[in-house]
Amino acid sequence: MVMLAAPGAVEMHPEPVRRVSRSRRGRFFKTRVALAAGTSLVIFFPLYWMLMTAFSRREDLYAPGLSLWPRNFTLENFTKPFDRFPVWTWFGNSAIIAVAVTAITVVVNLLAGYAFAKLPFRGRNILFLVLLSTMMIPVQSIMVPQFRISIELGLYGNLWAVILPESAAVFGIFLARQFFLAIPDELIEAARIDGAGQLRVFFSIVLPLAKPLIAVLVLLTFMNEWNAFSWPLIALFSNEQLFTLPIGLVTSLQSQYSTDYGAVMAVSLISVLPIVVLFIAFQRYFVQGLARTGIK
């Protein structure tokens, strides 16, 4: 005997389930919005505080009471350091070093990463492990021999003393190898069957697929070199005209304007702008590239 439920009883259950489900989705959405707002506030507040300080007068910064907006808007903080120090020269030196190191590093990392991922040769895995092991050596421990080598080669006091040692980071090779491993071997074999050589396969087949990887390498390398301080300080300390922006900001500007936080923050704000612009330009490829290399 088949028992049929009354029509009214069947329609009573789905409605409470839908209400609970909507309620949970609503709470989950509010929680995500609250977490995103809180995280954004924590990340962007230091940048906002730097912006507010850069456009505030010095006496206003020491006035009692907390203000989240400049009491008297001024551009004086942007003119004083530029009149006293060669800030634009420091900016140009940083740009030259960061662009040169980024260009060399990206080319070397792409070629080496492809070789370790797709080209079979004897000792490939051992050589790759040796390269990875160098990442565990502290940077400070190689500065003395690096300093002696730069003097022997006549590079000390020259921008090349910073550009050459900083090129071809091992982490970038690791990142490129992980990315190229995800490319199917069948795709490369098909190109080789059609008669393409190694360089043709790399430049015509593999490289167009590596745009997300290139974006990640460009952004990480440029950011690292733009903010580099220790080795550029050692290699370029003999000439103030060769200072990069971080060196000039710390050694010259902060010592002169030790209590003038507005001037220091104004130059710091200018130093941050290239990184922000680069990240906005490569943001879409940056996230995609990190996801495809398995690093999250």
Coordinates of C-alpha atoms in Angstrom, one line a residue, residues 1 63 67 78-79 127 129 151 171 175 177 180 200 203 237 255 260 267 274 281 285:
M1 CA 0.0 0.0 0.0
A63 CA 49.9 69.8 17.7
S67 CA 43.6 64.5 13.2
F78 CA 57.8 68.0 -1.5
T79 CA 60.0 71.1 -2.3
L127 CA 72.2 20.6 -10.5
L129 CA 69.0 20.8 -6.0
I151 CA 86.9 45.7 -6.3
F171 CA 63.9 31.7 -6.6
L175 CA 59.3 29.6 -10.0
R177 CA 60.5 25.6 -13.6
F180 CA 56.9 25.2 -17.3
R200 CA 61.4 28.1 -32.1
F203 CA 59.8 31.6 -28.4
F237 CA 78.6 54.5 -0.5
S255 CA 69.8 62.6 9.2
D260 CA 60.7 66.7 10.0
V267 CA 60.0 61.4 -0.4
P274 CA 56.3 53.0 -9.0
A281 CA 49.3 47.1 -14.2
Y285 CA 48.5 38.3 -14.4

